[in-house]
Each structure stands twice: as C-alpha cells, then as structure tokens.
Amino acid sequence: MAQHSAKGAQLQVITANRLRDGEVVYFSAPTTWVVDLKDASIADGADALEGLLAQANTAPCATDVLDIYPFEVAKDTSGALAPASVRETIRAAGPTVRTDLGKQTELR
C-alpha cells in the first residue's frame, strides 16, 4: 500500500495529477477522474481498495494522469468526505500561498 495510507485505514480514495494541467483529480469508478473529492469512489477496507486501485491503474483514463495512489479520508459530521492528512487537505484546496488565486477563491 502507498505511503500515504495509514495502517488499518478504513475509508480511502484514489488520487493523481492530471497530465494536461497538473490538476489534482480523484478516481470515480469505473473509468473517470473527477476534480471534486465529493465525487470520488470510496474504498471501504483493504479488499475494496485493492479492487479500486486495479480499476484506476487499468482504466483507459489511466494514461491521462500521473502518480496514482490512495489516501485516507474520513466523513465529517455532515457526512461529507474530508482528507485525513494535512498533505491531502492542501492538495484538495490548492496552494497555501496567494489565497487570492486558485481553488481557494472558490471557498470564500
């Protein structure tokens, strides 16, 4: 399993970077990469993760992305997905500098 996954992590999502523009994307089974974490397919447990990773790596759209790996997510009190690590939180929200640019402007 990838270094970004904690041992025993229950819920995980597959991520990568889109080659065309470097955008962070998430795998939505069976064959799509999406930009919103809420639209990603969720693997619940090790067996589900193994199957989801296999789909992500062999789907025709796998050639559109770079650095496919899983990471742990959790559901917040409203049931929405949230990255469990700071690294993935930053990747989902955009750079930590110049918050007047990028995805951060949409969050205001």
XYZ file of N, CA and C in Angstrom:
324
model
N 0.835 -1.176 0.000
C 0.000 0.000 0.000
C 0.884 1.245 0.000
N 0.343 2.322 -0.476
C 1.123 3.552 -0.614
C 1.488 4.149 0.736
N 2.518 4.954 0.733
C 3.000 5.592 1.952
C 1.985 6.549 2.550
N 1.015 6.983 1.767
C 0.038 7.960 2.233
C -1.135 7.304 2.947
N -1.109 6.000 3.079
C -2.212 5.286 3.707
C -1.780 4.752 5.060
N -2.535 5.085 6.077
C -2.233 4.594 7.419
C -2.605 3.121 7.517
N -1.884 2.400 8.346
C -2.220 1.000 8.564
C -3.605 0.920 9.176
N -4.427 0.075 8.622
C -5.765 -0.100 9.138
C -6.735 0.988 8.718
N -6.344 1.848 7.778
C -7.244 2.901 7.317
C -8.475 2.264 6.704
N -9.628 2.712 7.099
C -10.876 2.138 6.614
C -11.301 2.743 5.288
N -11.561 4.021 5.251
C -12.047 4.679 4.036
C -10.883 5.328 3.285
N -10.774 5.000 1.997
C -9.700 5.573 1.193
C -10.212 5.947 -0.186
N -9.532 6.908 -0.783
C -9.844 7.417 -2.109
C -8.566 7.358 -2.925
N -8.699 7.224 -4.247
C -7.544 7.198 -5.142
C -7.368 8.596 -5.739
N -6.141 9.081 -5.737
C -5.857 10.404 -6.298
C -4.699 10.320 -7.290
N -4.560 11.379 -8.071
C -3.470 11.503 -9.043
C -3.422 12.962 -9.490
N -2.517 13.260 -10.404
C -2.464 14.581 -11.024
C -2.731 14.418 -12.510
N -3.601 15.255 -13.043
C -3.932 15.213 -14.459
C -2.749 15.744 -15.260
N -2.333 15.028 -16.271
C -1.173 15.413 -17.072
C -1.397 16.697 -17.857
N -2.581 16.925 -18.329
C -2.872 18.080 -19.176
C -2.606 19.405 -18.477
N -2.982 19.486 -17.165
C -2.869 20.774 -16.481
C -2.349 20.679 -15.048
N -2.009 19.492 -14.584
C -1.465 19.321 -13.242
C -2.504 19.321 -12.141
N -3.771 19.421 -12.494
C -4.860 19.467 -11.515
C -4.920 18.176 -10.695
N -5.185 18.313 -9.403
C -5.403 17.163 -8.531
C -6.750 16.569 -8.902
N -6.775 15.255 -9.140
C -8.010 14.567 -9.508
C -8.198 13.328 -8.646
N -9.432 12.846 -8.613
C -9.803 11.680 -7.811
C -10.519 10.683 -8.701
N -10.289 9.399 -8.443
C -10.867 8.357 -9.285
C -12.325 8.121 -8.923
N -13.153 8.111 -9.961
C -14.569 7.792 -9.825
C -14.828 6.582 -10.709
N -15.012 5.446 -10.078
C -15.172 4.187 -10.818
C -16.412 4.242 -11.699
N -16.380 3.596 -12.854
C -15.339 2.675 -13.267
C -14.216 3.295 -14.090
N -14.428 4.470 -14.700
C -13.382 4.940 -15.614
C -13.202 6.453 -15.690
N -13.461 7.173 -14.643
C -13.415 8.626 -14.729
C -12.545 9.232 -13.634
N -11.882 10.337 -13.950
C -11.171 11.144 -12.962
C -11.968 12.430 -12.779
N -12.228 12.804 -11.535
C -13.033 13.990 -11.219
C -12.204 14.957 -10.374
N -12.556 16.243 -10.389
C -11.801 17.238 -9.626
C -12.354 17.454 -8.221
N -13.574 17.039 -7.964
C -14.174 17.216 -6.641
C -14.080 15.938 -5.823
N -13.533 16.051 -4.633
C -13.394 14.897 -3.745
C -14.747 14.245 -3.469
N -15.797 15.042 -3.390
C -17.129 14.504 -3.080
C -17.631 13.539 -4.152
N -17.062 13.594 -5.358
C -17.485 12.730 -6.454
C -16.627 11.474 -6.597
N -15.629 11.314 -5.740
C -14.709 10.180 -5.820
C -15.349 8.902 -5.308
N -14.879 7.783 -5.833
C -15.287 6.475 -5.318
C -14.537 6.207 -4.030
N -15.220 5.625 -3.071
C -14.626 5.357 -1.759
C -14.410 3.862 -1.601
N -13.196 3.498 -1.181
C -12.889 2.101 -0.867
C -13.030 1.915 0.634
N -13.848 0.982 1.036
C -14.062 0.698 2.453
C -13.388 -0.626 2.786
N -12.142 -0.548 3.246
C -11.377 -1.736 3.594
C -10.330 -2.084 2.558
N -9.446 -2.989 2.943
C -8.289 -3.346 2.105
C -8.681 -4.020 0.796
N -9.646 -4.914 0.836
C -10.053 -5.613 -0.389
C -10.678 -4.647 -1.396
N -11.525 -3.763 -0.900
C -12.157 -2.779 -1.776
C -11.105 -1.844 -2.371
N -10.111 -1.475 -1.568
C -9.045 -0.602 -2.053
C -8.245 -1.282 -3.150
N -7.934 -2.539 -2.960
C -7.181 -3.283 -3.966
C -7.933 -3.305 -5.300
N -9.233 -3.530 -5.246
C -10.043 -3.544 -6.459
C -10.128 -2.174 -7.111
N -10.294 -1.134 -6.296
C -10.386 0.224 -6.824
C -9.065 0.664 -7.454
N -7.953 0.306 -6.813
C -6.634 0.628 -7.380
C -6.426 -0.077 -8.716
N -6.850 -1.328 -8.790
C -6.724 -2.076 -10.045
C -7.522 -1.392 -11.150
N -8.737 -0.952 -10.829
C -9.555 -0.232 -11.814
C -8.870 1.058 -12.251
N -8.378 1.827 -11.293
C -7.751 3.112 -11.600
C -6.514 2.949 -12.471
N -5.741 1.907 -12.218
C -4.494 1.694 -12.950
C -4.689 1.080 -14.328
N -5.831 0.440 -14.563
C -6.041 -0.233 -15.849
C -7.109 0.426 -16.706
N -7.819 1.400 -16.176
C -8.856 2.097 -16.950
C -8.206 2.862 -18.094
N -8.919 3.018 -19.197
C -8.360 3.790 -20.316
C -7.927 5.200 -19.898
N -8.593 5.766 -18.909
C -8.249 7.119 -18.463
C -6.979 7.159 -17.620
N -6.400 6.004 -17.309
C -5.173 5.971 -16.502
C -4.004 6.645 -17.212
N -4.071 6.735 -18.532
C -2.996 7.396 -19.281
C -3.107 8.918 -19.230
N -4.195 9.428 -18.652
C -4.402 10.873 -18.545
C -3.829 11.458 -17.264
N -3.339 10.583 -16.369
C -2.890 11.035 -15.051
C -1.508 10.491 -14.720
N -0.953 11.045 -13.642
C 0.376 10.674 -13.174
C 0.334 10.467 -11.671
N 1.079 9.518 -11.152
C 1.250 9.296 -9.716
C -0.058 8.903 -9.014
N -0.600 7.777 -9.415
C -1.841 7.258 -8.820
C -1.521 6.636 -7.464
N -2.244 7.081 -6.414
C -2.060 6.478 -5.091
C -3.299 6.705 -4.222
N -3.481 5.856 -3.200
C -4.623 6.022 -2.294
C -4.257 6.897 -1.103
N -5.274 7.491 -0.493
C -5.078 8.197 0.763
C -6.338 8.059 1.608
N -6.160 8.223 2.900
C -7.244 8.040 3.846
C -8.159 9.260 3.895
N -9.447 8.996 3.976
C -10.440 10.048 4.145
C -11.330 9.694 5.335
N -12.026 10.694 5.816
C -12.983 10.491 6.903
C -14.239 11.266 6.547
N -15.344 10.867 7.122
C -16.587 11.606 6.915
C -16.762 12.558 8.085
N -17.067 13.825 7.758
C -17.289 14.798 8.833
C -18.716 14.649 9.367
N -19.104 15.523 10.257
C -20.409 15.402 10.914
C -21.573 15.498 9.935
N -21.364 16.173 8.808
C -22.433 16.280 7.808
C -22.422 15.110 6.820
N -21.427 14.230 6.947
C -21.316 13.097 6.041
C -20.450 13.358 4.826
N -19.891 14.572 4.725
C -19.023 14.923 3.603
C -17.630 14.329 3.818
N -16.956 14.013 2.718
C -15.600 13.474 2.789
C -14.598 14.572 3.083
N -13.608 14.230 3.904
C -12.518 15.153 4.207
C -11.221 14.353 4.269
N -10.156 14.865 3.668
C -8.865 14.176 3.757
C -8.426 14.047 5.215
N -7.794 12.928 5.551
C -7.330 12.706 6.917
C -5.950 13.313 7.165
N -5.224 13.665 6.105
C -3.878 14.218 6.286
C -3.823 15.672 5.836
N -2.888 16.401 6.397
C -2.681 17.795 6.021
C -2.264 17.882 4.556
N -1.410 16.970 4.123
C -0.938 16.983 2.736
C -2.107 16.922 1.759
N -3.018 16.007 1.980
C -4.147 15.852 1.067
C -5.158 16.985 1.209
N -5.252 17.574 2.380
C -6.108 18.746 2.561
C -5.586 19.901 1.720
N -4.271 20.094 1.720
C -3.653 21.149 0.914
C -3.822 20.845 -0.575
N -3.612 19.595 -0.977
C -3.779 19.241 -2.387
C -5.216 19.491 -2.845
N -6.191 19.218 -1.982
C -7.597 19.405 -2.341
C -7.973 20.880 -2.423
N -7.367 21.712 -1.572
C -7.731 23.127 -1.510
C -6.864 24.011 -2.388
N -5.682 23.565 -2.724
C -4.782 24.380 -3.532
C -3.618 24.886 -2.707
N -2.726 25.650 -3.313
C -1.522 26.134 -2.636
C -1.830 26.929 -1.369
N -0.882 26.983 -0.475
C -1.070 27.696 0.789
C -0.600 29.141 0.710
N -0.126 29.558 -0.443
C 0.260 30.951 -0.646
C -0.644 31.550 -1.714
N -0.748 32.855 -1.721
C -1.587 33.553 -2.703
C -3.001 32.979 -2.727
N -3.665 33.088 -1.580
C -5.019 32.552 -1.480
C -6.029 33.325 -2.332
N -5.577 34.375 -2.979
C -6.446 35.089 -3.901
C -6.476 34.423 -5.274
N -5.689 33.362 -5.439
C -5.627 32.622 -6.692
C -6.034 31.170 -6.473
N -6.378 30.482 -7.502
C -6.632 29.053 -7.430
C -7.947 28.685 -6.761
N -8.014 27.459 -6.273
C -9.212 26.899 -5.692
C -9.692 27.666 -4.466
N -8.771 28.286 -3.748
C -9.140 28.992 -2.513
C -10.163 30.089 -2.781
N -10.121 30.708 -3.928
C -11.056 31.793 -4.233
C -12.487 31.266 -4.290
N -12.653 29.995 -4.646
C -13.983 29.398 -4.711
C -14.528 29.099 -3.326
N -13.650 28.985 -2.327
C -14.057 28.603 -0.973
C -14.521 29.795 -0.156
N -14.332 30.983 -0.644
C -14.695 32.192 0.111
C -16.162 32.445 0.089
